[in-house]
Coordinates of C-alpha atoms in Angstrom, one line a residue:
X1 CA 70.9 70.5 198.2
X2 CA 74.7 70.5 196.9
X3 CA 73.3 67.4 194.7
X4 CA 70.5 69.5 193.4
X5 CA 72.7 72.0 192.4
X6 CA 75.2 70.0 190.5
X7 CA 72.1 68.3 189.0
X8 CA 71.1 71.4 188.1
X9 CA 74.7 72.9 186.5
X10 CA 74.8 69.9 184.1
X11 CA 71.4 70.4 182.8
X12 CA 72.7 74.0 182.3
X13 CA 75.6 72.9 180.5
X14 CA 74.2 70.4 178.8
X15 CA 71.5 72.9 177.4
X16 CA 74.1 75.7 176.9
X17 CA 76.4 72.8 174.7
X18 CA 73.2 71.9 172.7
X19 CA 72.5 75.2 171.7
X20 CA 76.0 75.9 170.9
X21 CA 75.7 72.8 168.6
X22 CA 72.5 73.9 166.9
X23 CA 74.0 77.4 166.5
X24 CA 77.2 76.5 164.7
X25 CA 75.0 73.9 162.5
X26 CA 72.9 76.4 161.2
X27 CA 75.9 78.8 160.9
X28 CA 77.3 75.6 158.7
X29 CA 74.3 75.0 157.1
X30 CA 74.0 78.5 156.0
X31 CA 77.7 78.5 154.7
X32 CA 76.8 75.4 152.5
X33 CA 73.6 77.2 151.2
X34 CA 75.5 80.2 150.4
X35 CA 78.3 78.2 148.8
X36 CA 75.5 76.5 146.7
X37 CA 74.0 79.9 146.1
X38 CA 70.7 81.2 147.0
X39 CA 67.8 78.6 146.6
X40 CA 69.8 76.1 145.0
X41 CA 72.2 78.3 142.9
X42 CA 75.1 77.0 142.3
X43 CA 78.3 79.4 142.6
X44 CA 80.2 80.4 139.3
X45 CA 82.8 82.8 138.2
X46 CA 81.0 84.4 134.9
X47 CA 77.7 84.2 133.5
X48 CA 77.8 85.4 130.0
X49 CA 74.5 85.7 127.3
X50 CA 73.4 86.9 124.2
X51 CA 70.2 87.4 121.9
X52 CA 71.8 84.1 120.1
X53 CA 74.1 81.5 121.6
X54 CA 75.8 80.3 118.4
X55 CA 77.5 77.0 119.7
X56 CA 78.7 75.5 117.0
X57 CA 77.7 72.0 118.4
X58 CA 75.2 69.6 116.6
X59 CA 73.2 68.9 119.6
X60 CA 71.8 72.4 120.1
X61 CA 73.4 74.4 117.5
X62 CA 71.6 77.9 118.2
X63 CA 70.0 78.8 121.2
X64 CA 67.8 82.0 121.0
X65 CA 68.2 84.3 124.2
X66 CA 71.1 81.9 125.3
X67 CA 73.6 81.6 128.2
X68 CA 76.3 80.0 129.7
X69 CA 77.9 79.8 133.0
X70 CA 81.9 79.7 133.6
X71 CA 83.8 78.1 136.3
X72 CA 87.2 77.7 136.5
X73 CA 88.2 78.7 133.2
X74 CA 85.9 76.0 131.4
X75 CA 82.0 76.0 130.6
X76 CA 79.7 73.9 133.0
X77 CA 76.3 75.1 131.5
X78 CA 74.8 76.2 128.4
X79 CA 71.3 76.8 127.9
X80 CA 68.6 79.7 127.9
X81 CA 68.8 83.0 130.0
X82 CA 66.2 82.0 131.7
X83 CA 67.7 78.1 132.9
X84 CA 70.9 79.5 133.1
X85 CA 70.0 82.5 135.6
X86 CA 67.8 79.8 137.6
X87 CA 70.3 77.6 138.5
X88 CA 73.2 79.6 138.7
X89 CA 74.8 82.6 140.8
X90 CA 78.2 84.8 139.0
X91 CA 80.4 86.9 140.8
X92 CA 80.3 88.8 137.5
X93 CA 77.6 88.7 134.8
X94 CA 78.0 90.1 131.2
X95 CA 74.9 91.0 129.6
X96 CA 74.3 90.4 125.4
X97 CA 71.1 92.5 124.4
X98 CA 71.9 92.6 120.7
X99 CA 74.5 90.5 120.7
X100 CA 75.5 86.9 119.1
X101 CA 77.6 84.8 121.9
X102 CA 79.7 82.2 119.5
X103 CA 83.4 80.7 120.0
X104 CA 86.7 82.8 119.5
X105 CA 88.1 82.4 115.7
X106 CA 91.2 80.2 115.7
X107 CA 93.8 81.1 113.1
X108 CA 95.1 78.1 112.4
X109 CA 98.6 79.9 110.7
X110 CA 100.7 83.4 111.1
X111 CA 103.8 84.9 111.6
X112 CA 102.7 87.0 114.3
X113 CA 105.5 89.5 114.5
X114 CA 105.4 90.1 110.8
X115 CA 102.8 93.0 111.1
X116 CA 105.9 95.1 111.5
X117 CA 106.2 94.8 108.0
X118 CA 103.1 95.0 107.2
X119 CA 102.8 96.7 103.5
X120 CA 106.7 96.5 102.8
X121 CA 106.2 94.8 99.8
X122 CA 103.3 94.0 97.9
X123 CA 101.9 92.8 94.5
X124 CA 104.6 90.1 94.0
X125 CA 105.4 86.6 93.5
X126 CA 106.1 84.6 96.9
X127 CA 109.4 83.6 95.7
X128 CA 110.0 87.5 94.8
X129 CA 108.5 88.6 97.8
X130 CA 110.3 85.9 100.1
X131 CA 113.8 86.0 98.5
X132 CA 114.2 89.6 97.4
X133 CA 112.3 91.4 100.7
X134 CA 110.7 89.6 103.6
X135 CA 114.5 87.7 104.2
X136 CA 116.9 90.7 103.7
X137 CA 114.5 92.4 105.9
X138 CA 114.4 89.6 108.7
X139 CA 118.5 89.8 108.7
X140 CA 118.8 93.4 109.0
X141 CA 115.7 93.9 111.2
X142 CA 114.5 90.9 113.5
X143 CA 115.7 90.8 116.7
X144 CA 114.2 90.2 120.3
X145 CA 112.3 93.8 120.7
X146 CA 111.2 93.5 117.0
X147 CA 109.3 90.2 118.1
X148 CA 108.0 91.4 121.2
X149 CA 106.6 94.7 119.8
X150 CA 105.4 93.2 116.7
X151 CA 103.9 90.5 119.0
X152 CA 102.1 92.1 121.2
X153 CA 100.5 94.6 117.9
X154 CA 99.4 91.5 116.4
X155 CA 97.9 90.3 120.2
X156 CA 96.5 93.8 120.3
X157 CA 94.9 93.5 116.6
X158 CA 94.0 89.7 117.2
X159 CA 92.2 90.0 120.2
X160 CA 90.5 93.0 118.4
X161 CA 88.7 91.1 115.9
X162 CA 87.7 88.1 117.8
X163 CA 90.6 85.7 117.3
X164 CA 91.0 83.7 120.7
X165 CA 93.6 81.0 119.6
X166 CA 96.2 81.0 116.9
X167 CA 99.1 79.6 116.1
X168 CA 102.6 81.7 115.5
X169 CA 105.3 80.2 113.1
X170 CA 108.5 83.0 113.7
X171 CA 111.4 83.3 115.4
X172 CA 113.0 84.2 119.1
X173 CA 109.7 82.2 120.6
X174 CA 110.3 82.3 123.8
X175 CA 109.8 86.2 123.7
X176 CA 106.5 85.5 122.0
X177 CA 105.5 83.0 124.6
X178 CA 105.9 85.3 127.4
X179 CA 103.7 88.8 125.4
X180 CA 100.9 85.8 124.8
X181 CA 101.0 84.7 128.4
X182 CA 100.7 88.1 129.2
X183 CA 97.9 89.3 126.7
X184 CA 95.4 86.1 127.5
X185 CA 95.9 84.7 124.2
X186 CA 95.9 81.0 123.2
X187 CA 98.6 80.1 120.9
X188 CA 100.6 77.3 119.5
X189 CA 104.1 78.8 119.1
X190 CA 107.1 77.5 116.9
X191 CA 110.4 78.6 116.1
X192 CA 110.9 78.4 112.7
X193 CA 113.3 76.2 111.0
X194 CA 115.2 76.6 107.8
X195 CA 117.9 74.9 106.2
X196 CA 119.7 78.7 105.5
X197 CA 120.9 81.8 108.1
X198 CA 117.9 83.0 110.0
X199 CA 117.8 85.9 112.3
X200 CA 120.0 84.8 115.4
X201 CA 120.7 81.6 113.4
X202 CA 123.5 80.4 111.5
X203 CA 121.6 77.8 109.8
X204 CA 119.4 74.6 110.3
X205 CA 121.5 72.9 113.6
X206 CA 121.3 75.8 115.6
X207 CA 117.6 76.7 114.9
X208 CA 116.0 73.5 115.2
X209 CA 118.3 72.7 118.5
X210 CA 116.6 76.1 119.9
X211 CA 113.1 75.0 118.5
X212 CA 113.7 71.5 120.3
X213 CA 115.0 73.5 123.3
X214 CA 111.6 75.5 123.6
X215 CA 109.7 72.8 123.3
X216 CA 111.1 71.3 126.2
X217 CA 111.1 74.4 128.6
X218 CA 107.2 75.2 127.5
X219 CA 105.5 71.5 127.1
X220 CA 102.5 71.5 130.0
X221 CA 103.9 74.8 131.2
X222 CA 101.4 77.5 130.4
X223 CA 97.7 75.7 129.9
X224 CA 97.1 78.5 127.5
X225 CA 100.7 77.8 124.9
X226 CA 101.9 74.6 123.4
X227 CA 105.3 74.5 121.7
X228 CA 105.5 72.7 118.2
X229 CA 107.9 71.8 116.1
X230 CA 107.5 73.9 112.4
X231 CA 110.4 73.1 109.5
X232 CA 109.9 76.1 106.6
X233 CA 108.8 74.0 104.1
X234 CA 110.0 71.2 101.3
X235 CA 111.9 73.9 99.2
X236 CA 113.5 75.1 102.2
X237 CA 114.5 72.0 104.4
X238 CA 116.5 68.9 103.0
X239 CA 114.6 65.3 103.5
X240 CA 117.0 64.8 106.5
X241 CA 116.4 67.6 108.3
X242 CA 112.3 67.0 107.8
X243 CA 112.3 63.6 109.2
X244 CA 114.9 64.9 112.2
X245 CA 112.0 67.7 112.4
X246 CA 109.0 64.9 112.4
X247 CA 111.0 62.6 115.1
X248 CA 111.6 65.8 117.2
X249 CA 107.6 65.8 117.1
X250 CA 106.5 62.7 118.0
X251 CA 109.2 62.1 120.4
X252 CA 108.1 65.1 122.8
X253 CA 104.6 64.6 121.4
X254 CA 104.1 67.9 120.1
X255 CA 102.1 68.8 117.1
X256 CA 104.1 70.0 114.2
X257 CA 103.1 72.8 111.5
X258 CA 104.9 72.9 107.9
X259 CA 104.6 75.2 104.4
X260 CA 103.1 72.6 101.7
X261 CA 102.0 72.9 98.2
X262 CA 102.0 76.5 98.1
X263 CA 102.8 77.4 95.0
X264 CA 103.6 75.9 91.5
X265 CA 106.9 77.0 91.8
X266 CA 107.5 75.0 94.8
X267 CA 105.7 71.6 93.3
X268 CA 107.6 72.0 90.0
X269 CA 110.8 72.7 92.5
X270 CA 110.6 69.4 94.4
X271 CA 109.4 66.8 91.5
X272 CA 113.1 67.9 89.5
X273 CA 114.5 67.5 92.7
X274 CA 113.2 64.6 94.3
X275 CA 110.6 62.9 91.5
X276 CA 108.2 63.4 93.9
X277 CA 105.5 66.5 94.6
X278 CA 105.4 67.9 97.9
X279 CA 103.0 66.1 99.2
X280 CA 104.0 62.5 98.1
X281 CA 107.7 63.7 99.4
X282 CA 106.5 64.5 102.8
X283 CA 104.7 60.9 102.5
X284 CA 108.1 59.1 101.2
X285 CA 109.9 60.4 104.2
X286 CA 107.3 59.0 107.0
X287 CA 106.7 62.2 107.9
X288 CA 102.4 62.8 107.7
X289 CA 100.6 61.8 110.8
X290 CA 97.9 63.1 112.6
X291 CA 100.2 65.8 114.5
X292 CA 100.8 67.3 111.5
X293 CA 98.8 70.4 110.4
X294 CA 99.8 72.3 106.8
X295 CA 99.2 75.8 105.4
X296 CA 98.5 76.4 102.1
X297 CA 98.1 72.9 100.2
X298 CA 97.2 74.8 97.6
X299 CA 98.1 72.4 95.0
X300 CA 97.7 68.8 96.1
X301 CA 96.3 66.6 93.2
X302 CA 93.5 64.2 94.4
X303 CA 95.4 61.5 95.2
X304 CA 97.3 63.9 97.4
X305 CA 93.9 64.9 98.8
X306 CA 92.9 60.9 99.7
X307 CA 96.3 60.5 101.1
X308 CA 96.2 64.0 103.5
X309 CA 93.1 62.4 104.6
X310 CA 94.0 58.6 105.4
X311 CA 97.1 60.1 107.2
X312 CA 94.6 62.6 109.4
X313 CA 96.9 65.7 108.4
X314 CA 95.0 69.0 109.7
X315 CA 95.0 72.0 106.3
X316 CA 94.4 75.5 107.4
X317 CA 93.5 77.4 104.3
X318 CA 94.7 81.0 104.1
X319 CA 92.8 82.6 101.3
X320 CA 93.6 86.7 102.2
X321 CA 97.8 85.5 101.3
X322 CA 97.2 83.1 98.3
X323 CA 95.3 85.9 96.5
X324 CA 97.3 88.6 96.7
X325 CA 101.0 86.5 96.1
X326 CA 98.8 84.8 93.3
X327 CA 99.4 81.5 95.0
X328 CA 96.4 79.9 93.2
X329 CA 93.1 78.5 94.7
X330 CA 93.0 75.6 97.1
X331 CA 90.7 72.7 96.2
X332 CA 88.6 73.1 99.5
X333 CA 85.8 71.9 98.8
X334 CA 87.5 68.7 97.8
X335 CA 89.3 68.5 100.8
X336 CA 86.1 68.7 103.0
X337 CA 84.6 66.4 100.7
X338 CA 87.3 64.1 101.6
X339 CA 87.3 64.5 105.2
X340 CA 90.5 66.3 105.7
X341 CA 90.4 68.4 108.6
X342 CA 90.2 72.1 107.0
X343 CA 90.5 75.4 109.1
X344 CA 91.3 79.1 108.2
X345 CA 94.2 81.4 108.9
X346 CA 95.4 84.6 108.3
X347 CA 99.6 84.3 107.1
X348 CA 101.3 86.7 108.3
X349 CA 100.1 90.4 107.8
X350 CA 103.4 90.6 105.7
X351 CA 101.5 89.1 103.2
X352 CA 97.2 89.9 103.9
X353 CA 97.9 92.1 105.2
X354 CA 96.2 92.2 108.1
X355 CA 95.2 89.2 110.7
X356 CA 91.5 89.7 110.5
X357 CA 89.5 86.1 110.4
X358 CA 86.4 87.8 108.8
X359 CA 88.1 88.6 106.2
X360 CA 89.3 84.9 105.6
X361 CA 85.9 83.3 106.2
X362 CA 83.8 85.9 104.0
X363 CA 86.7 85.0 101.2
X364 CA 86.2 81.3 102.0
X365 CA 82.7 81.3 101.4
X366 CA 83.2 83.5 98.2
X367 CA 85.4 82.3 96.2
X368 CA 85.1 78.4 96.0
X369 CA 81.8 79.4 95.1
X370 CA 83.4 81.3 91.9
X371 CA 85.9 78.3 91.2
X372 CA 83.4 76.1 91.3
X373 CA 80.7 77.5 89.5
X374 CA 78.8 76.2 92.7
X375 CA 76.7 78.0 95.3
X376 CA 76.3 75.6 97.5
X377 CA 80.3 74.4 97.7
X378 CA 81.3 75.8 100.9
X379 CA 77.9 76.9 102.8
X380 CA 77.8 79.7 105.6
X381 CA 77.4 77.1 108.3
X382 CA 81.0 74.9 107.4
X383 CA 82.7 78.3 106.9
X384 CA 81.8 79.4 110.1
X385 CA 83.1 75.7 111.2
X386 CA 86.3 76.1 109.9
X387 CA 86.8 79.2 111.6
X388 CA 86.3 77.7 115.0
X389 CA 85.4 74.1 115.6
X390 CA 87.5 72.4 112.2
X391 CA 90.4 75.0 113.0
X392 CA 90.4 73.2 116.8
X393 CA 90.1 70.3 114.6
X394 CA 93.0 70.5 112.4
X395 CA 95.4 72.0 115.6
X396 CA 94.0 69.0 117.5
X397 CA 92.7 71.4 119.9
X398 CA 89.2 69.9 119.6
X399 CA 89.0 68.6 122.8
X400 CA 89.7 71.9 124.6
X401 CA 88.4 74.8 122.2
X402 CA 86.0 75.1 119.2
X403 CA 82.7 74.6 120.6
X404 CA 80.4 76.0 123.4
X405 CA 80.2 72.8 125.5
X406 CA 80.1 72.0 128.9
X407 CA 83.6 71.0 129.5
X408 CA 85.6 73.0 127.0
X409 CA 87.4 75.9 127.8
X410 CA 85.7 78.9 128.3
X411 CA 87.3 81.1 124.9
X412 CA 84.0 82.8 123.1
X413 CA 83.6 86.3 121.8
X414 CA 80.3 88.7 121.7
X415 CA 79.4 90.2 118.1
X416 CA 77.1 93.4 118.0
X417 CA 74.4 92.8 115.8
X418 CA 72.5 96.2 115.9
X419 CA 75.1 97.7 113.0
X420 CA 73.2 98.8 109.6
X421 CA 75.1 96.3 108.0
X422 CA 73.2 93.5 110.2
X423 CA 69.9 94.3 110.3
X424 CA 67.4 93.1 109.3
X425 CA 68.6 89.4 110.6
X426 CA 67.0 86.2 108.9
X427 CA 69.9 84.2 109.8
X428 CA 72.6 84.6 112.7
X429 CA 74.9 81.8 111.0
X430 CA 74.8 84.1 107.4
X431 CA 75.5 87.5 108.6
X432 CA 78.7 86.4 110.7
X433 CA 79.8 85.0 107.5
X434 CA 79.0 87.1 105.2
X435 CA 78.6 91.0 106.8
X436 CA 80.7 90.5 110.4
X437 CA 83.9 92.2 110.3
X438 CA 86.1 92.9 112.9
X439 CA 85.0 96.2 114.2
X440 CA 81.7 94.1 115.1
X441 CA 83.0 92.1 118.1
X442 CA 82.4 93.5 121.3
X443 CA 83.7 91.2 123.9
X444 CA 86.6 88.4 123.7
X445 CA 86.9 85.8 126.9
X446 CA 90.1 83.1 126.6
X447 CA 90.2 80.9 129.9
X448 CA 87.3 82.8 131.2
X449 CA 89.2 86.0 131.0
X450 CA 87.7 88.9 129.9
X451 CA 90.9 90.5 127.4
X452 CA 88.1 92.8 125.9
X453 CA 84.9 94.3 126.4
X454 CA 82.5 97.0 125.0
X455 CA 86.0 97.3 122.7
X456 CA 88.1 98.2 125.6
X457 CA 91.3 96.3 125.9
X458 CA 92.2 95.1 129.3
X459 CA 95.0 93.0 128.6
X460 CA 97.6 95.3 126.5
X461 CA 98.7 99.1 126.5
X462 CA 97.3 100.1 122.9
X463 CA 98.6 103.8 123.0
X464 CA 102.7 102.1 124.1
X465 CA 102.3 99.5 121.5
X466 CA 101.5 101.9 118.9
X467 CA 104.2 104.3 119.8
X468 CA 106.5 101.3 119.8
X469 CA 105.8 100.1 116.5
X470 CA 105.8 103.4 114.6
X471 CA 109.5 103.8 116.3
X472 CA 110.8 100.6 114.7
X473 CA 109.1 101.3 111.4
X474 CA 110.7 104.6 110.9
X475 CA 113.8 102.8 111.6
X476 CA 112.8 100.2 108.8
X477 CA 111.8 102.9 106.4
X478 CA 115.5 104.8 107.2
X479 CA 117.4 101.8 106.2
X480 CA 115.9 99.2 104.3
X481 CA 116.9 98.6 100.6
X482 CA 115.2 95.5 98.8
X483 CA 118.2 93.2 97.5
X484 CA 116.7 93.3 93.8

């Protein structure tokens, strides 16, 4: 009997173990489905579509009633609303009825804080406006709450318009590296160096060794920020102090931004001084390579233009400034032709006066058409380029923004198409060159973070920022008096 009963207890047991192992396997099992999401879905962080999916990628360039799906910051899928929604599960899904889904603009060149002077002083020559104005004023006026005020309007006004990555050539930069950590922004930030007093600098030693300094405390870490080197210019930096600028560079492998060709004044400055334009110059001292990316070269002669392209040096054209200092036209379409690596920027809203990309691709597309008495010089599509993929390009960003590809990160705006101005559409590609402004964009994601959407910031304080600034420009308009 006692046998029988023990008998009995294990079969009990045993049974009572199994179906503790079958439950907790379909308790697992059911984990894993959920993890892979319902029916197969797989689990991401942000599903985001649009009427169009402009993707700025030769494979599948525009994908009507298009979607992608966002994991971890980057893009793992891009294809129709319909494949997208089948195979994929969001915590948070951002709808695009009436909408064009493209990349963030990358302004390739601006002096961020600088919209704190915005409209100080206008309709003159850069040498006028730089020697006479924008200096004194930087003495008197820059300091560390200028920069972060003046940084965070131009975040404020950047993220705004659709600008997702840009690259800020100023002063006191780790203050400006902390307000773009803070607003979402990508940026490549420099400390401006220059071979004369600067504001908290004596001269060119002590700037550069707080540039070089940065660029050691920042390298790898913020995903979002690299440091770079950035000397002024040719006029404004001795040979020695551009090749000390150029080693700094490649010896913490950083990329390096520099003034070049800007003006006449500046190429007939450097031929009397060193026989040499600016751009042979640069070449005489070792210094063009790959890392390097130059605003302006508004005046390189063709050789010039063969030689930026052997040496891989990026351009980023910045028509709004060179129009209204009167800086000239840049051969563009001869430096596509050539395959230099051309994007856009903005300058500093010192000098645009504002940092608004539409306005510098609608100008792009406009006016190399007038200088060259050709139509088809700079077409819609390589405008639009230049503004997002050839700016990554020319930053040699290309491998992490520029596109909407699986694998890149996850920085892409949403632009209302339902405005009178945009209807009726024949051509996504031509109305964001030629009728999207700023007030147009809708959404802006960096990383996968949502900084705007349906125009509502989420990153920065609009009404403080504005209160801020207006303080420091009544200040400014109480004590500043031009040198001339």
């Amino acid at each position: 009997m006692k046998r029988q009963l023990t008998k009995y207890y294990r079969l009990l047991v045993f049974f009572v173990c199994t179906m503790f192992v079958v439950f907790f396997g379909q308790i697992v099992i059911a984990q894993s489905n959920y993890n892979l999401g319902i029916q197969g879905k797989q689990n991401v962080q942000l599903i985001v579509s649009s009427d169009f999916v402009v993707t700025m990628n030769e494979a599948q360039p525009v994908i009507a009633n298009g979607a992608i799906a966002i994991k971890d910051g980057k893009i793992v899928a891009v294809d129709t609303q319909d494949k997208i929604m089948a195979s994929y599960r969001a915590n948070r899904t951002l709808p695009g009825k009436d909408m064009v889904l493209m990349p963030g603009l990358i302004n390739g060149h601006s002096h961020s804080a600088m919209v704190l002077f915005r409209g100080l002083a206008d309709d003159l020559a850069l040498e006028d406006w730089l020697q006479n104005y924008i200096f004194p004023a930087e003495a008197k006026f820059v300091d560390e709450n200028f920069v972060r005020v003046g940084e965070q309007l131009a975040c404020w006004e950047m993220i705004r318009g659709g600008t997702t990555t840009f690259v800020d050539m100023y002063f006191k930069s780790d203050v400006a590296a902390k307000v773009v950590d803070e607003c979402g922004l990508r940026a490549i930030i420099t400390g401006s160096s220059i071979d004369f007093p600067s504001p908290g600098f004596k001269g060119w030693d002590d700037a550069f060794a707080a540039s070089v300094d940065f660029v050691k405390r920042w390298k790898d870490k913020n995903p979002r920020i690299t440091p770079a080197i950035a000397p002024h210019a040719p006029y404004t930096v001795s040979p020695e102090h551009l090749v000390q600028a150029i080693r700094a560079a490649r010896h913490y492998d950083v990329p390096l931004t520099i003034h070049l060709a800007e003006t006449q004044t500046e190429v007939k400055d450097i031929q009397q001084r060193y026989n040499a334009t600016p751009v042979q110059h640069l070449e005489n001292l070792g210094f063009l390579d790959p890392r390097v990316f130059a605003a302006h070269v508004v005046w390189p002669n063709p050789s010039e233009i063969e030689l930026l392209a052997k040496r891989g040096v990026g351009v980023i054209h910045n028509p709004d400034s060179n129009l209204k200092l009167a800086s000239g036209f840049a051969p563009v379409p001869a430096m596509l032709k050539a395959g230099i690596k051309v994007g856009l920027g903005t300058d500093g809203a010192a000098s645009n006066n504002v940092l608004d990309m539409w306005n510098a691709i609608r100008l792009t597309a406009l006016i190399h058409k007038g200088t060259t008495l050709d139509p088809t010089a700079v077409p819609a599509k390589i405008v639009l380029r230049m503004a997002t993929l050839g700016g990554a390009e020319a930053l040699g960003l290309s491998d992490k923004i520029g596109a909407i590809k699986v694998g890149l990160q996850a920085d892409l705006i949403q632009v209302h198409l339902e405005e009178p101005h945009m209807l009726p559409l024949y051509d996504v590609i031509s109305h964001l060159v030629y009728a999207a402004d700023a007030q147009d964009v809708d959404t802006v994601i960096v990383n996968g973070r949502v900084l705007m959407h349906k125009r509502e910031m989420l990153t920065v304080d609009p009404e403080r920022i504005r209160r801020e600034a207006t303080s420091i420009a009544e200040n400014i308009k109480a004590e500043f008096r031009p040198s001339n």
